[in-house]
Amino acid sequence: MHLDLTADAVTLTQQLVDIESVSRDEQAIADAVEAALTPLEHLTVIRRGNTVVARTELGHAERVVIAGHLDTVPLNDNLPSRLDEATGLLHGLGTCDMKGGDAVILRLAQTITRPDRDLTFILYEGEEIDTEFNGLHHLSQSDPELMTADFAILMEPSNGVVEAGCQGTLRVDVRTTGERAHSARSWKGVNAIHKAAEILARLNTYEARRPVIDGLEYHEGLNAVFVRGGVAGNVLPDECVVEVNFRFAPDRSEEEAEAFVRDFFDGFEVTLTDMAPGALPGLDRPAAKAFIDAVGGEVNPKFGWTDVARFTALGVPAVNFGPGDPMLAHKQEEHVPVDQIRSCERALTQWLGGAS
Amino acid sequence: MHLDLTADAVTLTQQLVDIESVSRDEQAIADAVEAALTPLEHLTVIRRGNTVVARTELGHAERVVIAGHLDTVPLNDNLPSRLDEATGLLHGLGTCDMKGGDAVILRLAQTITRPDRDLTFILYEGEEIDTEFNGLHHLSQSDPELMTADFAILMEPSNGVVEAGCQGTLRVDVRTTGERAHSARSWKGVNAIHKAAEILARLNTYEARRPVIDGLEYHEGLNAVFVRGGVAGNVLPDECVVEVNFRFAPDRSEEEAEAFVRDFFDGFEVTLTDMAPGALPGLDRPAAKAFIDAVGGEVNPKFGWTDVARFTALGVPAVNFGPGDPMLAHKQEEHVPVDQIRSCERALTQWLGGAS
């Protein structure tokens, strides 16, 4: 499959969408991306698994990373792509999350041949599934110098508005135990589900913290996402587990977030099952400031966790900025307004000193 | 496979246990029972599916039913039977639930040739699974006159003590609904699991009713037996279901029991999923009184639901009375004290006017 980097960004988005690339099946799209980038003489292309890195090495004092993932969630009867000229919407799996952004990256790689700062483009695999498959995570372990920069832009869908930082997330199992008994003689046992009443009651008393960081208002959340308990229809259950997800603002460390949750559920057995740190917006850094001044418009806090946190962990301030509505990601009816693809391309081209 | 009705009840129990008869696979044991009963000239034998009925037709004013199921729960590496002479325990699947009782029934059929009241012996299929497979249920529909009597004894394990009546049981799903949202933006949704706090809180306030009926103290119970809710680890759940089991004393009708539960969970969506009525002990009936006077000893209320309720529904007072500890039923280590088999046989033989 061939990608034509001289085509416009919308056509290029369609070409990318029409190469199926569900997570763990990214070889075809990575091959196509590598084949399209390799002929460009101003770029050095490096391949790691199904992750492709292309960089200028002009010796500028400043370097910027622009990154996007190549994989999608599973097919849901939503391929091939379909362009609706009347509404200006491009429909199909990956149009929004995030091949519109990938197309902009490839266009920049093609057109910005003499940037006024060094550029690193990263198109990576495995973002939609567990961290162990994430190409950016692999790169941060194997070749962190390829991610090093003064500033990073992740072209995840953000409606073409800059979203800075991201909230952290952790999950705990909060568990009660009891004693089984036949439900016909229930006074001989202890019902673990009944004991979970207090866990849910505490969740109902939770009041969300909304700290303002670098001028952005974050919004925490503490929620049961699963509850399970029960042995049989005639047995008193001896275990109940409430799985709780805590989304925390980036002014808390992972340790502080975990301590908060353990304290909140004091008296219950709490097991940490999953955790990822937040990322401070970093809007006080000169490179970030310059970008925001250049692309203009409002800046929003990012509530969900994204791979920007992987850059922040390496000391690189990072933002989300890409075409598409994040609320449409992972939905069957996923689509992207083609105008947003074009305006994102225009804004980045101008910022990088290319022709607009 | 041959059953020797002239052997003692313990040997006969072993013979019955060693014929595998997991529910829906009762043909071999029903054939053996039918073949053993048919030669007995004082009995008329009727076969319905894998249920065998044998009755005297002496024209007595009074008739007694003595019944037991032939099926067992699934094998659990606990066959063939094993008699431990040192402890006097017979081990193996079905020893307790309830082939010890079945052996007593077959012995009575063999030995009580001139009873002073008419007798109906029923050995039936499909008790351990859904009602649709229950031989006694089928008989109550197809040939209710074969179950008609002044009194019925179900030889379910009761430690050789009379257990009278049984509590009713019903199950409801109590449901909350909410609105899904990404857990990173939880204020955009409504968490259905959090709303279930009130359901569990009410269960914790429940106080069990303990009515005394015919001198027996029953004990009701209202318990969550399952709780489930959750969509994904990062999604606010839009549904939570608490499955509640109400065990109610036999002085409440099914309608009254359902009304109680609906009132208890007032304000929530309540769906009835399962219901079986209780059975009044009926110890005020002359036939029941006479039986208890004859076998002596204490009488206990039956908390669990049993097939005695099927007789009660036909207007026949019924009790449980059989060898074995009901707490061992359905356990791998199921066993029966051989002395209990013998004492049950002795008590019933004396009551029916046979040699002791």
XYZ file of C-alpha atoms in Angstrom:
712
model
C 0.000 0.000 0.000
C 1.311 3.376 -1.056
C 1.049 6.702 0.753
C 1.326 9.833 -1.367
C 2.842 12.569 0.812
C 2.375 15.118 -1.952
C -1.418 14.695 -1.769
C -3.367 17.059 0.475
C -3.771 16.134 4.149
C -7.396 14.995 3.760
C -6.568 12.592 0.923
C -3.611 11.371 2.923
C -5.875 10.787 5.955
C -8.107 8.632 3.760
C -5.116 6.637 2.527
C -4.026 6.020 6.125
C -7.536 5.078 7.272
C -7.898 2.570 4.460
C -4.852 0.663 5.701
C -6.345 -1.420 8.542
C -4.159 -1.088 11.623
C -5.901 -2.479 14.681
C -3.467 -2.675 17.624
C -0.936 -5.517 17.181
C -1.529 -5.501 13.436
C 0.403 -2.354 12.483
C 3.045 -3.820 10.174
C 1.385 -2.797 6.893
C 0.844 0.810 7.960
C 4.326 1.103 9.506
C 5.846 -0.288 6.301
C 3.909 2.247 4.237
C 4.944 5.131 6.511
C 8.589 4.067 6.467
C 8.546 3.689 2.673
C 7.031 7.169 2.263
C 9.497 8.891 4.630
C 12.732 7.157 3.581
C 13.104 9.006 0.239
C 13.002 12.417 2.012
C 16.624 13.510 2.082
C 16.273 16.017 4.936
C 15.170 13.241 7.330
C 16.922 10.329 9.034
C 14.494 7.436 9.404
C 14.752 4.888 12.223
C 12.479 1.871 12.654
C 11.813 0.132 15.977
C 9.240 -2.651 15.701
C 6.264 -0.951 14.044
C 7.291 2.473 15.284
C 8.875 4.871 12.800
C 10.999 7.873 13.823
C 12.094 10.502 11.287
C 14.285 13.438 12.328
C 16.155 16.398 11.002
C 19.706 16.763 12.241
C 20.443 20.393 11.464
C 22.229 21.243 14.725
C 19.598 23.774 15.853
C 19.605 24.760 19.537
C 15.991 23.736 19.847
C 14.169 20.471 18.998
C 10.465 19.731 18.787
C 8.780 16.289 18.731
C 5.519 15.778 16.879
C 3.989 12.355 17.496
C 0.959 10.222 16.700
C -0.020 6.608 17.078
C -0.762 4.440 14.048
C -3.052 1.858 15.638
C -6.819 1.895 16.095
C -9.350 0.136 18.282
C -11.013 -2.931 16.673
C -13.097 -2.717 13.522
C -16.781 -2.058 14.036
C -18.130 -2.235 10.506
C -16.657 1.226 9.905
C -14.144 0.794 7.082
C -13.300 1.876 4.411
C -13.343 5.633 4.915
C -16.180 7.683 3.469
C -15.917 11.393 2.713
C -19.196 13.285 2.934
C -18.611 16.394 0.806
C -21.885 17.979 1.908
C -21.031 18.022 5.634
C -17.248 18.147 5.250
C -16.900 15.077 7.473
C -14.571 12.162 6.825
C -16.065 8.988 8.370
C -14.395 5.721 9.359
C -12.313 3.902 11.944
C -9.281 5.993 12.869
C -10.395 9.173 11.102
C -10.640 10.949 14.462
C -8.346 8.787 16.616
C -5.932 9.635 15.079
C -5.051 9.287 11.439
C -6.083 12.886 10.715
C -3.242 13.901 13.043
C -0.912 11.333 11.489
C -1.620 12.763 8.042
C -0.699 16.251 9.272
C 2.573 14.844 10.660
C 3.417 13.210 7.320
C 2.556 16.409 5.464
C 4.874 18.414 7.757
C 7.616 15.836 7.210
C 7.184 16.255 3.464
C 6.889 20.035 3.290
C 9.036 21.516 6.089
C 12.407 20.776 4.535
C 14.284 23.647 6.202
C 12.740 24.097 9.679
C 14.050 26.822 11.973
C 14.399 24.262 14.783
C 15.147 20.540 14.631
C 12.156 18.230 14.268
C 11.474 14.653 15.350
C 8.413 12.915 13.931
C 7.281 9.755 15.735
C 4.560 7.457 14.378
C 4.102 4.607 16.786
C 2.290 1.370 17.466
C 0.170 -0.018 20.295
C -1.343 3.052 21.942
C -4.870 1.680 22.277
C -3.897 -1.325 24.397
C -1.754 -2.117 27.439
C 1.439 -0.173 28.092
C 3.502 -3.280 27.367
C 2.610 -2.881 23.671
C 2.983 0.910 23.496
C 5.614 1.991 20.966
C 6.284 5.273 22.762
C 6.795 3.389 26.004
C 9.215 1.024 24.236
C 11.085 3.982 22.775
C 11.308 5.676 26.188
C 13.014 2.510 27.440
C 15.230 1.592 24.458
C 16.088 4.980 22.892
C 14.975 7.793 25.211
C 17.292 10.191 23.316
C 14.949 9.875 20.307
C 12.191 11.412 22.453
C 14.355 14.143 23.952
C 13.279 17.661 22.938
C 12.415 21.091 24.250
C 8.759 20.537 23.535
C 6.462 17.797 22.259
C 3.126 17.865 20.493
C 0.941 14.776 20.529
C -1.579 15.039 17.740
C -4.385 13.262 19.608
C -7.869 14.624 18.772
C -8.498 17.841 20.719
C -10.824 19.692 18.339
C -7.822 21.640 17.091
C -7.443 23.307 20.491
C -4.351 23.000 22.676
C -4.889 20.702 25.655
C -2.133 20.872 28.222
C -1.015 18.415 30.873
C -3.115 15.449 31.809
C -4.638 13.990 34.933
C -3.199 10.859 36.504
C -5.201 7.702 37.026
C -5.106 4.838 39.464
C -7.337 1.889 40.208
C -7.829 0.070 43.484
C -9.865 -2.937 44.517
C -11.677 -2.202 47.768
C -12.655 -5.514 49.279
C -14.955 -6.769 52.009
C -15.034 -10.302 53.306
C -17.684 -12.305 55.134
C -18.612 -15.871 55.800
C -20.606 -18.124 53.491
C -23.830 -19.725 54.669
C -26.947 -21.091 53.009
C -29.285 -18.150 52.482
C -32.064 -20.140 54.181
C -30.003 -19.942 57.408
C -28.434 -16.541 56.775
C -27.856 -15.773 60.465
C -25.084 -18.372 60.389
C -22.971 -16.306 57.951
C -21.758 -12.754 57.308
C -22.842 -11.060 54.093
C -19.848 -9.408 52.384
C -22.071 -7.512 49.928
C -23.951 -5.858 52.786
C -20.599 -4.746 54.240
C -19.862 -2.924 50.969
C -22.656 -0.428 51.775
C -20.134 1.723 53.633
C -17.743 1.784 50.637
C -20.487 3.106 48.372
C -21.728 5.499 51.061
C -18.259 7.039 51.310
C -18.082 7.427 47.522
C -21.322 9.386 47.728
C -19.728 11.834 50.188
C -16.720 12.492 47.926
C -16.227 16.093 46.852
C -14.043 16.645 43.807
C -10.967 18.865 44.111
C -10.571 21.382 41.269
C -7.091 22.878 41.474
C -5.942 25.601 39.076
C -2.475 24.921 37.615
C -0.784 27.289 35.124
C -4.175 28.943 34.742
C -5.976 25.688 33.884
C -8.700 24.252 36.110
C -8.391 20.483 36.568
C -11.199 18.357 37.995
C -10.572 15.172 39.957
C -12.962 12.227 40.202
C -13.358 9.174 42.411
C -15.673 6.509 41.012
C -16.641 2.897 41.356
C -16.212 1.405 37.886
C -17.042 -2.207 38.778
C -18.696 -4.010 41.642
C -18.858 -7.768 41.934
C -19.854 -10.270 44.563
C -21.858 -13.461 44.859
C -21.439 -17.212 44.893
C -24.836 -18.704 44.104
C -28.474 -17.678 44.324
C -28.861 -19.445 47.685
C -25.515 -18.654 49.318
C -24.465 -15.704 51.483
C -21.487 -14.172 49.646
C -18.142 -14.140 51.445
C -16.481 -11.527 49.232
C -17.380 -8.273 47.532
C -15.008 -6.133 45.494
C -15.598 -2.533 44.456
C -13.147 -1.429 41.778
C -12.515 2.297 42.128
C -10.877 4.617 39.615
C -9.280 7.809 40.921
C -8.481 10.518 38.373
C -6.132 13.010 39.998
C -4.873 16.444 39.022
C -1.205 16.652 37.993
C -0.199 18.563 41.135
C -0.400 15.258 43.023
C 2.288 12.614 42.680
C 1.347 8.965 42.296
C 2.340 8.384 45.920
C 0.137 11.242 47.137
C -2.794 10.014 45.054
C -2.452 6.487 46.401
C -2.219 7.795 49.987
C -5.392 9.825 49.464
C -7.334 6.774 48.298
C -6.015 4.533 51.071
C -6.981 7.147 53.628
C -10.413 7.605 52.022
C -11.139 3.881 52.365
C -9.518 3.573 55.765
C -10.655 0.368 57.464
C -11.089 -1.572 54.217
C -8.661 -3.814 52.358
C -7.344 -1.698 49.464
C -5.231 -3.200 46.660
C -3.628 -0.994 44.017
C -4.088 -2.587 40.586
C -3.027 0.116 38.128
C -1.453 3.574 38.205
C -0.157 6.202 35.777
C 1.082 9.645 36.802
C -0.417 12.895 35.620
C 1.538 15.456 33.637
C 1.856 19.091 34.666
C 0.851 21.438 31.855
C 4.343 22.993 31.752
C 2.971 26.150 30.129
C 5.638 28.179 31.929
C 8.348 26.678 29.690
C 9.531 28.988 26.875
C 9.010 26.421 24.107
C 5.447 25.753 25.256
C 4.730 29.494 25.555
C 6.040 30.106 22.054
C 3.858 27.372 20.594
C 0.721 28.648 22.266
C 1.443 32.200 21.177
C 1.926 30.958 17.609
C -1.168 28.773 17.227
C -3.284 31.143 19.324
C -6.664 30.397 20.791
C -7.664 29.009 24.135
C -5.836 26.320 26.088
C -7.808 23.649 27.929
C -6.761 21.243 30.651
C -6.630 17.582 29.571
C -8.700 15.460 31.930
C -8.012 12.048 30.412
C -4.650 10.345 30.597
C -2.636 10.470 27.375
C 0.870 9.681 26.216
C 1.895 13.314 26.868
C 2.710 11.976 30.349
C 5.472 9.819 28.810
C 7.193 12.975 27.552
C 6.663 14.797 30.829
C 8.296 11.864 32.629
C 11.373 12.481 30.443
C 11.331 16.192 31.334
C 9.813 17.261 28.005
C 6.810 19.607 28.251
C 4.077 18.285 25.967
C 0.573 19.160 24.803
C -2.217 17.535 22.830
C -3.163 19.347 19.657
C -4.945 17.591 16.830
C -8.038 17.432 14.622
C -11.179 15.611 15.734
C -13.523 15.503 18.714
C -12.079 13.301 21.486
C -15.618 12.318 22.492
C -15.960 10.476 19.156
C -12.868 8.338 19.683
C -13.647 4.598 19.907
C -17.195 5.103 18.642
C -18.545 3.358 15.595
C -19.608 6.663 14.091
C -16.102 8.157 14.489
C -15.427 10.986 12.038
C -13.333 14.117 11.633
C -14.182 17.512 10.110
C -11.784 17.904 7.187
C -11.488 21.630 7.987
C -9.871 20.734 11.321
C -7.268 18.592 9.557
C -6.450 21.521 7.293
C -6.394 24.138 10.066
C -4.098 22.016 12.241
C -1.741 21.571 9.297
C -1.810 25.303 8.603
C -1.127 26.291 12.221
C 1.808 23.920 12.594
C 3.279 24.831 9.215
C 3.228 28.526 10.127
C 4.724 27.882 13.544
C 7.537 25.814 12.026
C 8.343 28.582 9.542
C 7.065 26.841 6.419
C 4.758 28.214 3.747
C 1.167 28.538 4.972
C -27.884 -53.642 38.054
C -29.739 -55.551 40.718
C -31.146 -54.293 44.006
C -31.621 -56.864 46.755
C -34.553 -55.694 48.907
C -33.997 -58.543 51.347
C -30.555 -57.171 52.255
C -30.281 -54.831 55.253
C -30.861 -51.101 54.658
C -27.151 -50.227 54.797
C -26.205 -52.778 52.137
C -29.148 -51.574 50.064
C -27.949 -47.963 50.423
C -24.571 -49.031 49.061
C -26.213 -50.774 46.108
C -28.201 -47.620 45.329
C -25.167 -45.341 45.685
C -23.130 -47.509 43.322
C -25.671 -46.951 40.555
C -24.658 -43.508 39.247
C -27.730 -41.296 38.943
C -26.767 -37.686 38.350
C -29.846 -35.604 37.484
C -31.094 -36.342 33.918
C -29.312 -39.703 33.969
C -31.676 -41.659 36.238
C -32.825 -44.396 33.857
C -30.558 -47.152 35.235
C -31.550 -46.549 38.844
C -35.239 -46.160 38.011
C -35.115 -49.440 36.034
C -33.480 -51.191 38.998
C -36.047 -49.799 41.445
C -38.956 -50.749 39.184
C -37.545 -54.273 38.693
C -37.128 -54.745 42.453
C -40.631 -53.518 43.337
C -42.636 -55.203 40.577
C -42.446 -58.772 42.056
C -43.976 -57.571 45.359
C -47.561 -58.762 45.184
C -48.971 -56.346 47.759
C -47.936 -53.342 45.632
C -49.160 -51.811 42.383
C -46.233 -50.289 40.493
C -46.631 -47.309 38.148
C -43.817 -45.756 36.102
C -43.797 -42.155 34.839
C -40.541 -41.204 33.102
C -37.858 -42.144 35.619
C -40.234 -41.806 38.533
C -41.562 -45.005 40.139
C -44.703 -45.134 42.298
C -45.649 -48.269 44.279
C -48.843 -48.398 46.343
C -50.992 -50.667 48.413
C -54.676 -50.615 47.622
C -56.182 -52.120 50.741
C -59.085 -49.719 51.073
C -57.932 -48.266 54.402
C -59.446 -44.948 55.453
C -56.026 -43.383 55.727
C -53.130 -43.155 53.252
C -49.510 -42.120 53.813
C -46.965 -41.163 51.150
C -43.267 -41.835 51.712
C -41.073 -40.255 49.050
C -37.457 -39.782 48.038
C -35.580 -38.553 44.974
C -33.261 -40.877 43.071
C -30.948 -38.300 41.498
C -27.747 -36.765 42.836
C -25.675 -33.667 42.155
C -22.723 -34.229 39.760
C -19.873 -36.627 40.525
C -16.982 -35.120 42.432
C -14.526 -38.020 42.558
C -16.706 -39.559 45.280
C -17.887 -42.898 43.901
C -18.065 -45.833 44.515
C -19.353 -45.902 48.068
C -16.978 -46.732 50.898
C -18.096 -48.090 54.256
C -15.820 -47.183 57.150
C -16.562 -49.844 59.771
C -14.501 -48.055 62.437
C -16.542 -44.824 62.354
C -19.806 -46.348 61.167
C -19.930 -43.886 58.256
C -20.885 -44.737 54.692
C -19.110 -42.361 52.296
C -19.911 -41.423 48.712
C -22.098 -39.330 46.407
C -25.739 -39.686 47.394
C -25.147 -41.503 50.681
C -26.587 -38.531 52.563
C -28.687 -36.847 49.861
C -30.586 -39.150 49.769
C -30.070 -42.796 48.976
C -29.997 -43.743 52.670
C -33.604 -42.532 52.758
C -34.396 -44.305 49.488
C -33.052 -47.573 50.921
C -35.356 -47.204 53.934
C -38.302 -46.667 51.563
C -37.434 -49.825 49.593
C -37.043 -51.808 52.816
C -40.485 -50.643 54.001
C -41.957 -51.592 50.634
C -40.458 -55.064 51.015
C -41.295 -55.698 54.667
C -44.586 -53.928 55.430
C -46.852 -56.304 53.539
C -49.939 -55.733 55.670
C -49.869 -52.082 56.773
C -52.661 -50.696 58.969
C -53.100 -47.761 56.560
C -52.565 -47.557 52.809
C -49.076 -46.660 51.629
C -47.727 -44.887 48.559
C -43.998 -45.037 47.901
C -42.627 -42.515 45.405
C -39.044 -42.627 44.110
C -38.552 -39.763 41.693
C -36.186 -38.082 39.286
C -34.793 -34.578 38.847
C -34.955 -33.036 42.315
C -31.486 -31.453 42.247
C -32.135 -29.292 39.197
C -34.808 -26.957 37.865
C -38.469 -27.568 38.626
C -39.113 -28.396 34.961
C -37.215 -31.687 35.483
C -38.652 -32.529 38.907
C -40.487 -35.877 38.911
C -42.693 -34.896 41.849
C -43.650 -31.703 40.055
C -44.501 -33.726 36.919
C -46.587 -36.136 38.992
C -48.446 -33.258 40.675
C -49.421 -32.102 37.181
C -50.111 -35.436 35.427
C -51.378 -37.671 38.254
C -52.050 -35.598 41.377
C -54.213 -38.443 42.753
C -51.015 -40.523 43.108
C -49.731 -37.915 45.594
C -52.999 -37.580 47.479
C -52.783 -38.753 51.100
C -53.510 -37.786 54.671
C -49.841 -37.271 55.368
C -46.528 -37.348 53.524
C -42.987 -38.035 54.640
C -40.106 -36.850 52.487
C -37.009 -38.780 53.479
C -34.576 -35.886 52.845
C -31.635 -35.843 55.278
C -32.701 -34.316 58.604
C -30.414 -36.138 61.027
C -33.267 -38.529 61.774
C -35.251 -35.699 63.365
C -38.641 -34.522 62.122
C -38.474 -31.194 60.295
C -41.838 -29.646 59.629
C -42.989 -27.121 57.047
C -40.520 -25.107 55.043
C -39.826 -21.453 54.374
C -40.644 -19.895 51.043
C -38.071 -18.249 48.825
C -38.106 -15.491 46.256
C -35.477 -13.585 44.332
C -35.633 -10.059 42.991
C -33.257 -7.919 40.979
C -33.057 -4.447 42.491
C -31.684 -2.140 39.841
C -30.241 1.347 39.655
C -29.525 3.213 36.462
C -27.228 6.099 35.650
C -25.516 7.653 32.696
C -22.248 6.517 31.173
C -19.332 8.909 30.910
C -15.585 8.594 30.635
C -14.268 8.333 34.189
C -11.812 11.150 33.415
C -14.835 13.452 33.047
C -17.050 11.786 35.624
C -19.121 14.916 36.323
C -20.711 14.412 32.916
C -22.326 11.120 33.977
C -24.280 9.508 36.807
C -22.714 6.546 38.590
C -25.255 3.717 38.970
C -23.013 1.798 41.387
C -22.912 4.770 43.757
C -26.716 4.869 43.686
C -26.777 1.256 44.937
C -25.382 2.457 48.293
C -28.949 3.013 49.496
C -29.995 -0.545 48.538
C -27.200 -2.035 50.623
C -27.814 0.443 53.443
C -31.447 -0.672 53.663
C -30.381 -4.331 53.743
C -28.219 -3.469 56.741
C -31.250 -2.100 58.583
C -33.305 -5.259 57.991
C -34.485 -7.049 61.122
C -35.518 -10.662 60.674
C -39.019 -11.726 61.667
C -39.140 -14.932 63.722
C -42.769 -16.070 63.888
C -43.770 -19.132 65.916
C -46.110 -21.452 63.978
C -47.452 -24.714 65.468
C -44.837 -24.301 68.181
C -41.931 -23.998 65.739
C -39.871 -20.831 65.458
C -39.126 -19.848 61.876
C -36.494 -17.285 60.948
C -36.742 -15.111 57.872
C -33.798 -13.632 55.982
C -33.252 -10.894 53.394
C -29.880 -11.019 51.669
C -28.016 -9.759 48.671
C -26.701 -12.878 46.937
C -25.130 -11.147 43.924
C -24.128 -7.634 42.987
C -22.912 -6.645 39.569
C -22.168 -3.439 37.735
C -19.512 -1.976 35.511
C -18.734 -1.406 31.850
C -14.982 -0.799 31.624
C -12.207 0.377 33.906
C -12.512 3.938 32.577
C -16.284 4.268 32.206
C -18.894 5.439 34.705
C -21.339 2.517 34.965
C -24.931 3.131 33.905
C -26.420 0.071 35.622
C -26.029 -1.795 38.876
C -28.069 -4.825 39.908
C -28.321 -6.235 43.409
C -29.884 -9.707 43.402
C -31.727 -10.221 46.670
C -33.022 -13.505 48.105
C -35.908 -13.341 50.585
C -36.564 -16.437 52.685
C -39.976 -16.090 54.266
C -41.825 -17.978 56.979
C -44.766 -20.122 55.823
C -47.355 -17.824 57.407
C -46.809 -15.432 54.500
C -48.226 -16.147 51.060
C -46.103 -15.593 47.971
C -48.073 -12.420 47.264
C -47.463 -11.074 50.761
C -43.774 -11.888 50.551
C -43.427 -10.122 47.210
C -45.310 -7.087 48.538
C -42.989 -6.930 51.538
C -39.888 -6.871 49.316
C -41.328 -4.311 46.906
C -42.202 -2.080 49.835
C -38.774 -2.575 51.406
C -37.071 -1.377 48.211
C -39.607 1.336 47.519
C -38.197 3.849 45.039
C -36.065 1.281 43.193
C -36.836 -0.824 40.149
C -37.635 -4.308 41.506
C -38.020 -7.343 39.202
C -39.186 -10.692 40.536
C -37.057 -13.484 39.036
C -37.969 -16.587 41.040
C -40.488 -17.590 43.722
C -41.608 -20.728 45.578
C -44.148 -20.749 48.410
C -43.432 -21.943 51.919
C -45.273 -24.841 53.544
C -47.069 -24.579 56.858
C -45.936 -27.281 59.281
C -49.492 -28.667 59.558
C -48.689 -30.293 62.886
C -52.279 -29.723 63.995
C -53.487 -32.389 61.546
C -54.284 -35.754 63.181
C -52.082 -37.790 60.811
C -49.088 -35.532 61.469
C -49.703 -35.613 65.242
C -49.864 -39.383 65.213
C -46.603 -39.661 63.306
C -44.759 -37.340 65.687
C -46.129 -39.141 68.721
C -44.966 -42.437 67.205
C -41.423 -41.507 66.196
C -40.970 -39.286 69.249
C -38.239 -36.755 69.816
C -38.063 -33.084 68.966
C -39.524 -31.414 65.908
C -37.587 -28.636 64.166
C -38.710 -26.037 61.679
C -37.299 -26.475 58.167
C -35.642 -23.269 57.015
C -34.653 -24.344 53.518
C -37.170 -24.935 50.746
C -37.893 -28.605 49.997
C -40.363 -30.656 48.007
C -42.627 -30.919 51.078
C -44.111 -27.696 49.712
C -45.373 -29.652 46.678
C -47.460 -31.838 48.988
C -48.656 -28.885 51.014
C -49.804 -27.234 47.797
C -52.014 -30.322 47.229
C -53.397 -30.026 50.770
C -51.268 -32.869 52.142
C -49.387 -32.109 55.386
C -45.794 -33.231 54.970
C -42.559 -33.402 56.928
C -38.908 -34.166 56.281
C -37.570 -37.162 58.141
C -34.481 -39.011 56.984
C -30.960 -40.140 57.799
C -27.935 -37.884 57.221
C -26.827 -34.353 58.030
C -28.363 -31.839 55.590
C -25.235 -29.682 55.913
C -23.256 -32.438 54.142
C -25.532 -32.546 51.126
C -23.766 -31.527 47.882
C -20.341 -31.733 49.494
C -17.584 -33.952 48.174
C -17.153 -35.550 51.600
C -20.859 -36.428 51.819
C -21.523 -39.393 54.129
C -24.217 -40.883 56.341
C -23.993 -42.563 59.753
C -25.270 -46.118 59.187
C -26.960 -46.028 62.615
C -29.230 -43.242 61.379
C -30.297 -45.345 58.401
C -31.174 -48.170 60.778
C -32.973 -45.970 63.341
C -35.092 -44.291 60.659
C -36.067 -47.694 59.289
C -36.920 -48.897 62.791
C -39.048 -45.852 63.648
C -41.069 -46.004 60.445
C -41.507 -49.765 60.644
C -42.918 -49.484 64.163
C -45.194 -46.599 63.197
C -46.561 -48.543 60.233
C -47.284 -51.554 62.452
C -44.568 -53.828 61.110
C -42.060 -55.880 63.084
C -39.344 -53.748 64.643
